CSV table of C-alpha atoms in Angstrom, one decimal:
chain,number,residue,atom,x,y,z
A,1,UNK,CA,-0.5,-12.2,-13.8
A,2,UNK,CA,0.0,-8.9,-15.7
A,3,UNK,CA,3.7,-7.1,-16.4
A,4,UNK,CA,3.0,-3.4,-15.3
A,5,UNK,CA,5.3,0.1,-15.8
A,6,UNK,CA,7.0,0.5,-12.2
A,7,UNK,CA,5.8,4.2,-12.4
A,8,UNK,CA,2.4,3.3,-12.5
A,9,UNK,CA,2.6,0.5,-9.9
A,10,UNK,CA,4.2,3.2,-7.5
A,11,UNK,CA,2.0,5.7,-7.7
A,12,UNK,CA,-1.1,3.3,-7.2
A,13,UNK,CA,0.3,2.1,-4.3
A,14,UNK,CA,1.3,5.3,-2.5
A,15,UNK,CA,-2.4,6.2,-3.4
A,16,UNK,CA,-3.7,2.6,-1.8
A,17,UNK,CA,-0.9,3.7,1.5
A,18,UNK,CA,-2.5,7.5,1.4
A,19,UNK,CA,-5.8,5.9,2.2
A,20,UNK,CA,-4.7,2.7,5.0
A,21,UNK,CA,-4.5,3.7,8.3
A,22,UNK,CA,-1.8,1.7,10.2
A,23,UNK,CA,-2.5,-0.5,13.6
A,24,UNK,CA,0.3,-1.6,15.0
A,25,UNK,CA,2.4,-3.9,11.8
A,26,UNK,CA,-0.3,-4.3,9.7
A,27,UNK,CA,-2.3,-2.0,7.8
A,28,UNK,CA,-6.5,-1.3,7.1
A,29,UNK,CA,-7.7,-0.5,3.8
A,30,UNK,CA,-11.8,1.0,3.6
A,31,UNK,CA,-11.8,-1.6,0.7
A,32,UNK,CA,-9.0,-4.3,0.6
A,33,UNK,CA,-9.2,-4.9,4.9
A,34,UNK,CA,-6.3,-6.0,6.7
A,35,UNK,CA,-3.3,-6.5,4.8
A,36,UNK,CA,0.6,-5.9,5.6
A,37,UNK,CA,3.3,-4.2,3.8
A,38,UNK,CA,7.4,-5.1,4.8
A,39,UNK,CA,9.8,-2.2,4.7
A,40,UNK,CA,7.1,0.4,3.5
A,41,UNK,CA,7.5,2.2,6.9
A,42,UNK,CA,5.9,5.5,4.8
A,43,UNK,CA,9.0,6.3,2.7
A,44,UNK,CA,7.4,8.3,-0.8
């Protein structure tokens, strides 16, 4: 487990979202696959 700056964590995962297409309530990722993200609904 590692602590990281929330800044940092945010903008990694709006990168990881800008890449996932969504299908129906989950998500795809080219890399990480299926995966699902609660109350992300694409707010940035």
């Amino acid at each position: 487990m590692k602590i990281v700056f929330k800044e940092d964590f945010i903008s990694a995962f709006r990168l990881m979202m800008s890449e996932a297409e969504k299908r129906g309530t989950r998500w795809t990722h080219p890399k990480m696959g299926i995966f699902q993200v609660i109350g992300w609904e694409g707010k940035q």
